PDB file of C-alpha atoms and ligand atoms in Angstrom:
ATOM      1  CA  MET A   1      23.337  22.306  11.116  1.00  0.00           C
ATOM      2  CA  SER A   2      21.110  22.470  14.188  1.00  0.00           C
ATOM      3  CA  ALA A   3      18.729  19.680  15.106  1.00  0.00           C
ATOM      4  CA  LEU A   4      15.205  19.517  13.721  1.00  0.00           C
ATOM      5  CA  LEU A   5      14.150  17.216  16.528  1.00  0.00           C
ATOM      6  CA  GLU A   6      15.688  17.364  19.959  1.00  0.00           C
ATOM      7  CA  VAL A   7      14.659  14.968  22.676  1.00  0.00           C
ATOM      8  CA  THR A   8      16.020  15.712  26.135  1.00  0.00           C
ATOM      9  CA  GLY A   9      15.731  13.647  29.306  1.00  0.00           C
ATOM     10  CA  LEU A  10      12.547  11.987  28.134  1.00  0.00           C
ATOM     11  CA  THR A  11      11.043   9.848  30.886  1.00  0.00           C
ATOM     12  CA  LYS A  12       7.714   8.044  31.045  1.00  0.00           C
ATOM     13  CA  ARG A  13       6.368   6.251  34.096  1.00  0.00           C
ATOM     14  CA  TYR A  14       3.120   4.339  34.135  1.00  0.00           C
ATOM     15  CA  PRO A  15       1.193   3.645  37.314  1.00  0.00           C
ATOM     16  CA  GLY A  16       0.930  -0.089  37.972  1.00  0.00           C
ATOM     17  CA  ARG A  17      -0.371  -2.446  40.619  1.00  0.00           C
ATOM     18  CA  GLN A  18       3.114  -2.881  42.019  1.00  0.00           C
ATOM     19  CA  GLY A  19       4.019   0.777  41.924  1.00  0.00           C
ATOM     20  CA  GLU A  20       5.224   2.776  38.957  1.00  0.00           C
ATOM     21  CA  ALA A  21       6.741   1.124  35.913  1.00  0.00           C
ATOM     22  CA  THR A  22       9.322   3.137  34.006  1.00  0.00           C
ATOM     23  CA  ALA A  23       8.937   2.636  30.255  1.00  0.00           C
ATOM     24  CA  CYS A  24      11.796   4.980  29.361  1.00  0.00           C
ATOM     25  CA  GLU A  25      14.150   7.115  31.375  1.00  0.00           C
ATOM     26  CA  ASP A  26      16.374  10.047  30.586  1.00  0.00           C
ATOM     27  CA  VAL A  27      16.326   9.441  26.830  1.00  0.00           C
ATOM     28  CA  SER A  28      18.113  12.136  24.840  1.00  0.00           C
ATOM     29  CA  PHE A  29      18.983  12.337  21.171  1.00  0.00           C
ATOM     30  CA  GLN A  30      18.904  14.737  18.250  1.00  0.00           C
ATOM     31  CA  VAL A  31      17.985  14.319  14.614  1.00  0.00           C
ATOM     32  CA  ARG A  32      19.093  16.765  11.950  1.00  0.00           C
ATOM     33  CA  ALA A  33      16.628  17.811   9.270  1.00  0.00           C
ATOM     34  CA  GLY A  34      16.610  15.297   6.441  1.00  0.00           C
ATOM     35  CA  ASP A  35      18.382  12.559   8.378  1.00  0.00           C
ATOM     36  CA  ALA A  36      17.062   9.130   9.248  1.00  0.00           C
ATOM     37  CA  LEU A  37      17.523   7.853  12.780  1.00  0.00           C
ATOM     38  CA  ALA A  38      17.131   4.247  13.884  1.00  0.00           C
ATOM     39  CA  LEU A  39      15.850   3.386  17.341  1.00  0.00           C
ATOM     40  CA  VAL A  40      16.956  -0.170  18.030  1.00  0.00           C
ATOM     41  CA  GLY A  41      16.804  -2.527  20.980  1.00  0.00           C
ATOM     42  CA  GLU A  42      15.060  -5.664  22.137  1.00  0.00           C
ATOM     43  CA  SER A  43      11.333  -5.871  22.803  1.00  0.00           C
ATOM     44  CA  GLY A  44      10.375  -3.886  25.904  1.00  0.00           C
ATOM     45  CA  ALA A  45      13.362  -1.530  25.573  1.00  0.00           C
ATOM     46  CA  GLY A  46      11.074   1.518  25.503  1.00  0.00           C
ATOM     47  CA  LYS A  47      11.288   2.350  21.786  1.00  0.00           C
ATOM     48  CA  SER A  48       7.544   2.601  21.131  1.00  0.00           C
ATOM     49  CA  THR A  49       7.093   4.719  24.222  1.00  0.00           C
ATOM     50  CA  VAL A  50       9.710   7.168  22.956  1.00  0.00           C
ATOM     51  CA  VAL A  51       8.060   7.512  19.546  1.00  0.00           C
ATOM     52  CA  ARG A  52       4.612   7.917  21.120  1.00  0.00           C
ATOM     53  CA  LEU A  53       6.023  10.735  23.228  1.00  0.00           C
ATOM     54  CA  VAL A  54       7.700  12.314  20.206  1.00  0.00           C
ATOM     55  CA  ALA A  55       4.414  12.052  18.296  1.00  0.00           C
ATOM     56  CA  GLY A  56       2.659  13.779  21.185  1.00  0.00           C
ATOM     57  CA  LEU A  57       0.281  10.857  21.685  1.00  0.00           C
ATOM     58  CA  GLU A  58       1.286  10.791  25.336  1.00  0.00           C
ATOM     59  CA  GLN A  59       2.719  13.269  27.795  1.00  0.00           C
ATOM     60  CA  PRO A  60       6.175  12.636  29.225  1.00  0.00           C
ATOM     61  CA  SER A  61       6.585  12.325  32.999  1.00  0.00           C
ATOM     62  CA  ASP A  62       9.759  14.307  32.545  1.00  0.00           C
ATOM     63  CA  GLY A  63      11.893  15.737  29.765  1.00  0.00           C
ATOM     64  CA  ARG A  64      10.903  17.509  26.578  1.00  0.00           C
ATOM     65  CA  VAL A  65      10.602  17.269  22.830  1.00  0.00           C
ATOM     66  CA  LEU A  66      11.705  20.269  20.776  1.00  0.00           C
ATOM     67  CA  LEU A  67      10.936  20.765  17.127  1.00  0.00           C
ATOM     68  CA  ARG A  68      13.122  23.443  15.514  1.00  0.00           C
ATOM     69  CA  GLY A  69      13.954  24.573  19.026  1.00  0.00           C
ATOM     70  CA  ASP A  70      10.317  25.003  20.092  1.00  0.00           C
ATOM     71  CA  PRO A  71       8.391  22.692  22.390  1.00  0.00           C
ATOM     72  CA  LEU A  72       6.132  20.415  20.399  1.00  0.00           C
ATOM     73  CA  ASP A  73       2.507  21.448  20.818  1.00  0.00           C
ATOM     74  CA  ALA A  74       1.353  18.263  22.534  1.00  0.00           C
ATOM     75  CA  ARG A  75      -2.323  19.190  22.782  1.00  0.00           C
ATOM     76  CA  PRO A  76      -3.045  21.411  19.799  1.00  0.00           C
ATOM     77  CA  ARG A  77      -6.289  23.336  20.078  1.00  0.00           C
ATOM     78  CA  GLY A  78      -8.277  24.412  17.077  1.00  0.00           C
ATOM     79  CA  ARG A  79      -8.153  23.303  13.474  1.00  0.00           C
ATOM     80  CA  ALA A  80      -5.096  25.298  12.383  1.00  0.00           C
ATOM     81  CA  ALA A  81      -2.999  24.077  15.310  1.00  0.00           C
ATOM     82  CA  ARG A  82      -4.065  20.475  14.740  1.00  0.00           C
ATOM     83  CA  LEU A  83      -3.224  20.662  11.033  1.00  0.00           C
ATOM     84  CA  ALA A  84       0.155  22.232  11.783  1.00  0.00           C
ATOM     85  CA  ARG A  85       0.832  19.504  14.290  1.00  0.00           C
ATOM     86  CA  ALA A  86      -0.112  16.763  11.805  1.00  0.00           C
ATOM     87  CA  ALA A  87       2.121  18.379   9.198  1.00  0.00           C
ATOM     88  CA  ALA A  88       5.017  18.371  11.639  1.00  0.00           C
ATOM     89  CA  VAL A  89       4.886  14.773  12.827  1.00  0.00           C
ATOM     90  CA  GLN A  90       3.163  11.668  11.516  1.00  0.00           C
ATOM     91  CA  ILE A  91       3.440   8.236  13.061  1.00  0.00           C
ATOM     92  CA  VAL A  92       2.822   4.839  11.501  1.00  0.00           C
ATOM     93  CA  HIS A  93       2.276   2.091  14.053  1.00  0.00           C
ATOM     94  CA  GLN A  94       2.918  -1.582  13.692  1.00  0.00           C
ATOM     95  CA  ASP A  95      -0.787  -2.136  14.218  1.00  0.00           C
ATOM     96  CA  PRO A  96      -2.528   0.487  12.088  1.00  0.00           C
ATOM     97  CA  TYR A  97      -6.174  -0.165  13.068  1.00  0.00           C
ATOM     98  CA  SER A  98      -6.573   3.074  14.956  1.00  0.00           C
ATOM     99  CA  CYS A  99      -5.881   5.403  12.033  1.00  0.00           C
ATOM    100  CA  LEU A 100      -8.342   3.817   9.589  1.00  0.00           C
ATOM    101  CA  ASP A 101     -12.018   4.691   9.802  1.00  0.00           C
ATOM    102  CA  PRO A 102     -13.991   1.457   9.251  1.00  0.00           C
ATOM    103  CA  ARG A 103     -16.866   3.384   7.607  1.00  0.00           C
ATOM    104  CA  GLN A 104     -14.708   5.129   5.053  1.00  0.00           C
ATOM    105  CA  THR A 105     -13.124   3.702   1.909  1.00  0.00           C
ATOM    106  CA  ILE A 106      -9.347   3.959   1.727  1.00  0.00           C
ATOM    107  CA  GLY A 107      -9.604   6.369  -1.218  1.00  0.00           C
ATOM    108  CA  ALA A 108     -12.163   8.627   0.489  1.00  0.00           C
ATOM    109  CA  GLY A 109      -9.982   8.753   3.612  1.00  0.00           C
ATOM    110  CA  LEU A 110      -6.939   9.777   1.590  1.00  0.00           C
ATOM    111  CA  ALA A 111      -8.922  12.357  -0.391  1.00  0.00           C
ATOM    112  CA  GLU A 112     -10.179  13.884   2.852  1.00  0.00           C
ATOM    113  CA  LEU A 113      -6.636  14.153   4.202  1.00  0.00           C
ATOM    114  CA  LEU A 114      -5.446  15.744   0.972  1.00  0.00           C
ATOM    115  CA  ARG A 115      -8.273  18.281   1.127  1.00  0.00           C
ATOM    116  CA  LEU A 116      -7.448  19.132   4.728  1.00  0.00           C
ATOM    117  CA  HIS A 117      -3.800  19.764   3.873  1.00  0.00           C
ATOM    118  CA  ALA A 118      -4.356  21.073   0.330  1.00  0.00           C
ATOM    119  CA  ARG A 119      -3.261  24.628   0.965  1.00  0.00           C
ATOM    120  CA  ARG A 120       0.019  23.678   2.562  1.00  0.00           C
ATOM    121  CA  LEU A 121       0.707  20.959   0.014  1.00  0.00           C
ATOM    122  CA  GLY A 122      -0.028  23.350  -2.845  1.00  0.00           C
ATOM    123  CA  ARG A 123      -2.257  20.814  -4.510  1.00  0.00           C
ATOM    124  CA  ASP A 124      -5.600  22.539  -4.533  1.00  0.00           C
ATOM    125  CA  GLY A 125      -6.143  22.411  -8.291  1.00  0.00           C
ATOM    126  CA  ALA A 126      -9.346  20.615  -9.316  1.00  0.00           C
ATOM    127  CA  GLY A 127      -8.918  16.889  -9.959  1.00  0.00           C
ATOM    128  CA  ASN A 128      -5.536  16.734  -8.289  1.00  0.00           C
ATOM    129  CA  GLY A 129      -6.940  14.898  -5.299  1.00  0.00           C
ATOM    130  CA  GLU A 130      -8.102  11.870  -7.245  1.00  0.00           C
ATOM    131  CA  GLU A 131      -4.843  11.594  -9.145  1.00  0.00           C
ATOM    132  CA  ARG A 132      -2.849  11.880  -5.979  1.00  0.00           C
ATOM    133  CA  VAL A 133      -4.956   9.185  -4.269  1.00  0.00           C
ATOM    134  CA  THR A 134      -4.240   6.841  -7.178  1.00  0.00           C
ATOM    135  CA  GLU A 135      -0.557   7.730  -7.053  1.00  0.00           C
ATOM    136  CA  LEU A 136      -0.346   7.128  -3.289  1.00  0.00           C
ATOM    137  CA  LEU A 137      -2.133   3.780  -3.535  1.00  0.00           C
ATOM    138  CA  ASP A 138       0.160   2.698  -6.386  1.00  0.00           C
ATOM    139  CA  THR A 139       3.176   3.756  -4.380  1.00  0.00           C
ATOM    140  CA  VAL A 140       2.325   1.571  -1.411  1.00  0.00           C
ATOM    141  CA  GLY A 141       1.307  -1.354  -3.614  1.00  0.00           C
ATOM    142  CA  LEU A 142      -2.474  -1.050  -3.272  1.00  0.00           C
ATOM    143  CA  PRO A 143      -3.497  -0.216  -6.836  1.00  0.00           C
ATOM    144  CA  GLY A 144      -7.236  -0.229  -7.521  1.00  0.00           C
ATOM    145  CA  LEU A 145      -8.204  -0.452  -3.860  1.00  0.00           C
ATOM    146  CA  ALA A 146      -9.488   3.098  -3.460  1.00  0.00           C
ATOM    147  CA  ASP A 147     -13.043   1.810  -3.020  1.00  0.00           C
ATOM    148  CA  ALA A 148     -12.182  -0.813  -0.403  1.00  0.00           C
ATOM    149  CA  ARG A 149     -13.044  -0.384   3.255  1.00  0.00           C
ATOM    150  CA  PRO A 150     -10.493  -1.415   5.889  1.00  0.00           C
ATOM    151  CA  ALA A 151     -12.430  -4.594   6.794  1.00  0.00           C
ATOM    152  CA  ARG A 152     -11.834  -5.928   3.274  1.00  0.00           C
ATOM    153  CA  LEU A 153      -8.087  -5.536   3.509  1.00  0.00           C
ATOM    154  CA  SER A 154      -5.541  -7.931   4.983  1.00  0.00           C
ATOM    155  CA  GLY A 155      -3.357  -6.817   7.881  1.00  0.00           C
ATOM    156  CA  GLY A 156      -0.471  -6.063   5.517  1.00  0.00           C
ATOM    157  CA  GLN A 157      -2.732  -4.080   3.204  1.00  0.00           C
ATOM    158  CA  ARG A 158      -4.057  -2.050   6.124  1.00  0.00           C
ATOM    159  CA  GLN A 159      -0.477  -1.358   7.111  1.00  0.00           C
ATOM    160  CA  ARG A 160       0.210  -0.025   3.623  1.00  0.00           C
ATOM    161  CA  ALA A 161      -2.967   2.075   3.728  1.00  0.00           C
ATOM    162  CA  ALA A 162      -1.693   3.605   6.985  1.00  0.00           C
ATOM    163  CA  ILE A 163       1.664   4.348   5.351  1.00  0.00           C
ATOM    164  CA  ALA A 164      -0.149   5.979   2.403  1.00  0.00           C
ATOM    165  CA  ARG A 165      -2.036   8.226   4.846  1.00  0.00           C
ATOM    166  CA  ALA A 166       1.164   9.324   6.552  1.00  0.00           C
ATOM    167  CA  LEU A 167       2.814   9.964   3.171  1.00  0.00           C
ATOM    168  CA  ALA A 168      -0.201  11.966   1.955  1.00  0.00           C
ATOM    169  CA  VAL A 169       0.401  14.562   4.652  1.00  0.00           C
ATOM    170  CA  GLU A 170       4.093  14.969   3.664  1.00  0.00           C
ATOM    171  CA  PRO A 171       5.148  15.620   7.257  1.00  0.00           C
ATOM    172  CA  ASP A 172       8.454  17.112   8.383  1.00  0.00           C
ATOM    173  CA  ILE A 173       9.071  14.056  10.539  1.00  0.00           C
ATOM    174  CA  LEU A 174       7.809  10.571   9.849  1.00  0.00           C
ATOM    175  CA  LEU A 175       7.961   8.101  12.730  1.00  0.00           C
ATOM    176  CA  LEU A 176       7.741   4.451  11.727  1.00  0.00           C
ATOM    177  CA  ASP A 177       7.262   1.996  14.568  1.00  0.00           C
ATOM    178  CA  GLU A 178       8.160  -1.390  13.036  1.00  0.00           C
ATOM    179  CA  ALA A 179       5.844  -0.237  10.274  1.00  0.00           C
ATOM    180  CA  VAL A 180       7.315  -2.341   7.475  1.00  0.00           C
ATOM    181  CA  ALA A 181       8.306  -5.382   9.548  1.00  0.00           C
ATOM    182  CA  ALA A 182       5.262  -7.510   8.709  1.00  0.00           C
ATOM    183  CA  LEU A 183       5.098  -6.704   4.990  1.00  0.00           C
ATOM    184  CA  ASP A 184       6.105  -9.005   2.152  1.00  0.00           C
ATOM    185  CA  VAL A 185       9.752  -8.551   1.291  1.00  0.00           C
ATOM    186  CA  SER A 186       9.005  -7.059  -2.157  1.00  0.00           C
ATOM    187  CA  VAL A 187       6.515  -4.520  -0.775  1.00  0.00           C
ATOM    188  CA  GLN A 188       8.891  -3.763   2.067  1.00  0.00           C
ATOM    189  CA  ALA A 189      11.687  -3.009  -0.400  1.00  0.00           C
ATOM    190  CA  GLN A 190       9.361  -0.789  -2.429  1.00  0.00           C
ATOM    191  CA  ILE A 191       8.332   1.196   0.652  1.00  0.00           C
ATOM    192  CA  LEU A 192      11.895   1.498   1.939  1.00  0.00           C
ATOM    193  CA  ASN A 193      12.971   2.843  -1.453  1.00  0.00           C
ATOM    194  CA  LEU A 194      10.109   5.301  -1.345  1.00  0.00           C
ATOM    195  CA  LEU A 195      11.129   6.464   2.122  1.00  0.00           C
ATOM    196  CA  ALA A 196      14.713   6.898   0.974  1.00  0.00           C
ATOM    197  CA  ASP A 197      13.460   9.008  -1.956  1.00  0.00           C
ATOM    198  CA  LEU A 198      11.279  11.090   0.356  1.00  0.00           C
ATOM    199  CA  ARG A 199      14.250  11.789   2.554  1.00  0.00           C
ATOM    200  CA  GLU A 200      16.491  12.722  -0.338  1.00  0.00           C
ATOM    201  CA  GLN A 201      13.997  14.692  -2.412  1.00  0.00           C
ATOM    202  CA  ARG A 202      11.738  16.296   0.172  1.00  0.00           C
ATOM    203  CA  GLY A 203      14.142  16.306   3.091  1.00  0.00           C
ATOM    204  CA  THR A 204      11.648  14.353   5.211  1.00  0.00           C
ATOM    205  CA  THR A 205      13.214  13.387   8.510  1.00  0.00           C
ATOM    206  CA  LEU A 206      12.679   9.739   9.395  1.00  0.00           C
ATOM    207  CA  VAL A 207      12.749   7.936  12.721  1.00  0.00           C
ATOM    208  CA  PHE A 208      12.605   4.152  12.409  1.00  0.00           C
ATOM    209  CA  VAL A 209      11.881   1.826  15.261  1.00  0.00           C
ATOM    210  CA  THR A 210      13.244  -1.371  13.835  1.00  0.00           C
ATOM    211  CA  HIS A 211      14.814  -4.686  14.740  1.00  0.00           C
ATOM    212  CA  ASP A 212      16.072  -5.017  11.183  1.00  0.00           C
ATOM    213  CA  LEU A 213      19.692  -3.977  10.953  1.00  0.00           C
ATOM    214  CA  ALA A 214      19.544  -4.223   7.164  1.00  0.00           C
ATOM    215  CA  VAL A 215      17.043  -1.339   7.254  1.00  0.00           C
ATOM    216  CA  VAL A 216      19.336   0.560   9.596  1.00  0.00           C
ATOM    217  CA  ARG A 217      22.310   0.042   7.297  1.00  0.00           C
ATOM    218  CA  GLN A 218      20.400   0.912   4.141  1.00  0.00           C
ATOM    219  CA  LEU A 219      18.503   3.972   5.299  1.00  0.00           C
ATOM    220  CA  CYS A 220      19.774   5.495   8.519  1.00  0.00           C
ATOM    221  CA  GLN A 221      22.600   7.889   9.287  1.00  0.00           C
ATOM    222  CA  SER A 222      22.470   7.595  13.058  1.00  0.00           C
ATOM    223  CA  ALA A 223      21.241   5.096  15.608  1.00  0.00           C
ATOM    224  CA  VAL A 224      20.096   5.107  19.209  1.00  0.00           C
ATOM    225  CA  VAL A 225      20.427   1.775  20.972  1.00  0.00           C
ATOM    226  CA  MET A 226      18.017   1.286  23.890  1.00  0.00           C
ATOM    227  CA  ARG A 227      17.855  -1.285  26.621  1.00  0.00           C
ATOM    228  CA  GLY A 228      15.619  -1.397  29.673  1.00  0.00           C
ATOM    229  CA  GLY A 229      14.201   2.065  28.927  1.00  0.00           C
ATOM    230  CA  ARG A 230      17.575   3.745  28.687  1.00  0.00           C
ATOM    231  CA  VAL A 231      19.883   4.741  25.866  1.00  0.00           C
ATOM    232  CA  VAL A 232      23.009   2.604  25.977  1.00  0.00           C
ATOM    233  CA  GLU A 233      24.713   3.906  22.861  1.00  0.00           C
ATOM    234  CA  THR A 234      24.176   6.521  20.225  1.00  0.00           C
ATOM    235  CA  GLY A 235      26.181   7.543  17.183  1.00  0.00           C
ATOM    236  CA  PRO A 236      26.549   7.338  13.424  1.00  0.00           C
ATOM    237  CA  VAL A 237      25.360   4.079  11.892  1.00  0.00           C
ATOM    238  CA  SER A 238      28.686   3.692  10.087  1.00  0.00           C
ATOM    239  CA  ARG A 239      30.434   3.412  13.442  1.00  0.00           C
ATOM    240  CA  ILE A 240      27.767   1.605  15.476  1.00  0.00           C
ATOM    241  CA  LEU A 241      27.510  -1.214  12.940  1.00  0.00           C
ATOM    242  CA  THR A 242      31.252  -1.625  12.563  1.00  0.00           C
ATOM    243  CA  ALA A 243      32.690  -0.679  15.943  1.00  0.00           C
ATOM    244  CA  PRO A 244      29.964  -0.816  18.612  1.00  0.00           C
ATOM    245  CA  GLU A 245      31.153   0.477  21.964  1.00  0.00           C
ATOM    246  CA  HIS A 246      28.553  -0.954  24.312  1.00  0.00           C
ATOM    247  CA  PRO A 247      28.511  -4.724  24.988  1.00  0.00           C
ATOM    248  CA  TYR A 248      24.734  -4.792  24.474  1.00  0.00           C
ATOM    249  CA  THR A 249      25.084  -3.273  20.981  1.00  0.00           C
ATOM    250  CA  ARG A 250      27.590  -6.028  20.193  1.00  0.00           C
ATOM    251  CA  VAL A 251      25.042  -8.626  21.344  1.00  0.00           C
ATOM    252  CA  LEU A 252      22.403  -7.036  19.090  1.00  0.00           C
ATOM    253  CA  LEU A 253      24.747  -7.093  16.111  1.00  0.00           C
ATOM    254  CA  ASP A 254      25.819 -10.652  16.868  1.00  0.00           C
ATOM    255  CA  SER A 255      22.210 -11.822  16.744  1.00  0.00           C
ATOM    256  CA  VAL A 256      21.893 -10.884  13.054  1.00  0.00           C
ATOM    257  CA  PRO A 257      22.765 -13.695  10.631  1.00  0.00           C
ATOM    258  CA  ARG A 258      25.529 -12.708   8.226  1.00  0.00           C
ATOM    259  CA  PRO A 259      28.597 -14.324   6.660  1.00  0.00           C
ATOM    260  CA  GLY A 260      30.760 -15.689   9.439  1.00  0.00           C
ATOM    261  CA  TRP A 261      27.903 -15.517  11.958  1.00  0.00           C
ATOM    262  CA  ARG A 262      28.541 -17.378  15.182  1.00  0.00           C
ATOM    263  CA  PRO A 263      25.143 -18.223  16.637  1.00  0.00           C
ATOM    264  CA  ARG A 264      26.537 -19.525  19.929  1.00  0.00           C
ATOM    265  CA  ARG A 265      27.469 -15.998  20.956  1.00  0.00           C
ATOM    266  CA  THR A 266      23.888 -14.946  20.552  1.00  0.00           C
ATOM    267  CA  ARG A 267      21.341 -14.622  23.318  1.00  0.00           C
ATOM    268  CA  PRO A 268      17.824 -15.778  22.588  1.00  0.00           C
ATOM    269  CA  THR A 269      15.625 -12.916  21.455  1.00  0.00           C
ATOM    270  CA  ALA A 270      11.989 -12.691  20.380  1.00  0.00           C
ATOM    271  CA  SER A 271      11.425 -13.944  16.867  1.00  0.00           C
ATOM    272  CA  HIS A 272       9.767 -11.566  14.459  1.00  0.00           C
ATOM    273  CA  ALA A 273       7.249 -12.399  11.810  1.00  0.00           C
ATOM    274  CA  SER A 274       8.515 -11.757   8.324  1.00  0.00           C
ATOM    275  CA  THR A 275       5.485 -12.909   6.423  1.00  0.00           C
ATOM    276  CA  GLU A 276       2.744 -10.485   5.591  1.00  0.00           C
ATOM    277  CA  LYS A 277      -0.650 -11.527   6.905  1.00  0.00           C
TER     278      LYS A 277
HETATM  279  P1  LIG B 301       9.513  -1.515  22.875  1.00  0.00           P
HETATM  280  O1  LIG B 301       8.809  -0.655  21.906  1.00  0.00           O
HETATM  281  O2  LIG B 301      10.997  -1.294  22.881  1.00  0.00           O
HETATM  282  O3  LIG B 301       9.163  -2.966  22.733  1.00  0.00           O
HETATM  283  P2  LIG B 301       7.747  -0.302  24.830  1.00  0.00           P
HETATM  284  O4  LIG B 301       7.987   1.147  24.748  1.00  0.00           O
HETATM  285  O5  LIG B 301       6.535  -0.852  24.160  1.00  0.00           O
HETATM  286  O6  LIG B 301       9.043  -1.086  24.361  1.00  0.00           O
HETATM  287  O7  LIG B 301       7.649  -0.727  26.366  1.00  0.00           O
HETATM  288  C1  LIG B 301       8.661  -0.433  27.322  1.00  0.00           C
HETATM  289  C2  LIG B 301       8.165  -0.877  28.684  1.00  0.00           C
HETATM  290  O8  LIG B 301       7.106  -0.029  29.126  1.00  0.00           O
HETATM  291  C3  LIG B 301       7.651  -2.293  28.708  1.00  0.00           C
HETATM  292  O9  LIG B 301       8.050  -2.898  29.921  1.00  0.00           O
HETATM  293  C4  LIG B 301       6.157  -2.108  28.676  1.00  0.00           C
HETATM  294  O10 LIG B 301       5.503  -3.161  29.342  1.00  0.00           O
HETATM  295  C5  LIG B 301       5.970  -0.801  29.419  1.00  0.00           C
HETATM  296  N1  LIG B 301       4.787  -0.063  28.949  1.00  0.00           N
HETATM  297  C6  LIG B 301       4.616   0.446  27.706  1.00  0.00           C
HETATM  298  N2  LIG B 301       3.427   1.049  27.595  1.00  0.00           N
HETATM  299  C7  LIG B 301       2.812   0.923  28.812  1.00  0.00           C
HETATM  300  C8  LIG B 301       1.544   1.331  29.358  1.00  0.00           C
HETATM  301  N3  LIG B 301       0.655   2.012  28.616  1.00  0.00           N
HETATM  302  N4  LIG B 301       1.282   1.009  30.642  1.00  0.00           N
HETATM  303  C9  LIG B 301       2.171   0.331  31.387  1.00  0.00           C
HETATM  304  N5  LIG B 301       3.378  -0.076  30.950  1.00  0.00           N
HETATM  305  C10 LIG B 301       3.704   0.199  29.676  1.00  0.00           C
END
């Protein structure tokens, strides 16, 4: 099967005081429709930059992103093009402030999204919107919060509201940038199960930026390991987790506690919050 998403030679340089900084360089990978890909690597490896480029939030300095063989419309003009673009790719950030309108309740925001995409989603029957809002909020563990504005929600609840918004659109590709990392373990499990169902039932293609190898093992078919802006290893998760080829991938795997773990082989890495705030 050919790739749904094809990233080739993706490079992003940012101007800086001491010359250009390269956030990612010559990054290439493919994702087949309905697969889940993990982008892993230490902090600063360039993972977020790659997903921002794939989401079209920024322009690459070099390289390209193809969706079904066509260049992704990075600056869609007009309502139809913008809707098509949103339906193709949705991104959930670690910090979801930007996608929530402070003046709008969570329910009203979801209802608006559903109305915008109603024709494509085939849900334009009267009353469907409200039911679907309730369903989405239940799914992400925010029951009864349709009338809440973002300011009333905790960080973890806002994160879940952002996930609900991305799910509402039912995109072809869902990019999750450490989007479940800060959630309570039970909510995290619920959302991971939901994502697995989406992939299996709707064929939604998932790209996870994650430091959590349990997520990689549970949900992903292939992995791209990044370091210093470059891809160091790519392949099926079944092989990468059991027989990593690159020394850096081995270091990453060695830093995950598991039976027989030998911490002395591990390099210090940034700690990650696991408690929902
Ligand atoms: P990761 O997601 O793997 O932690 P990032 O993609 O956030 O890595 O960052 C990769 C590198 O690019 C880092 O050195 C970061 O400082 C740099 N970088 C990211 N975004 C910008 C930006 N907007 N301007 C300048 N440098 C950036």
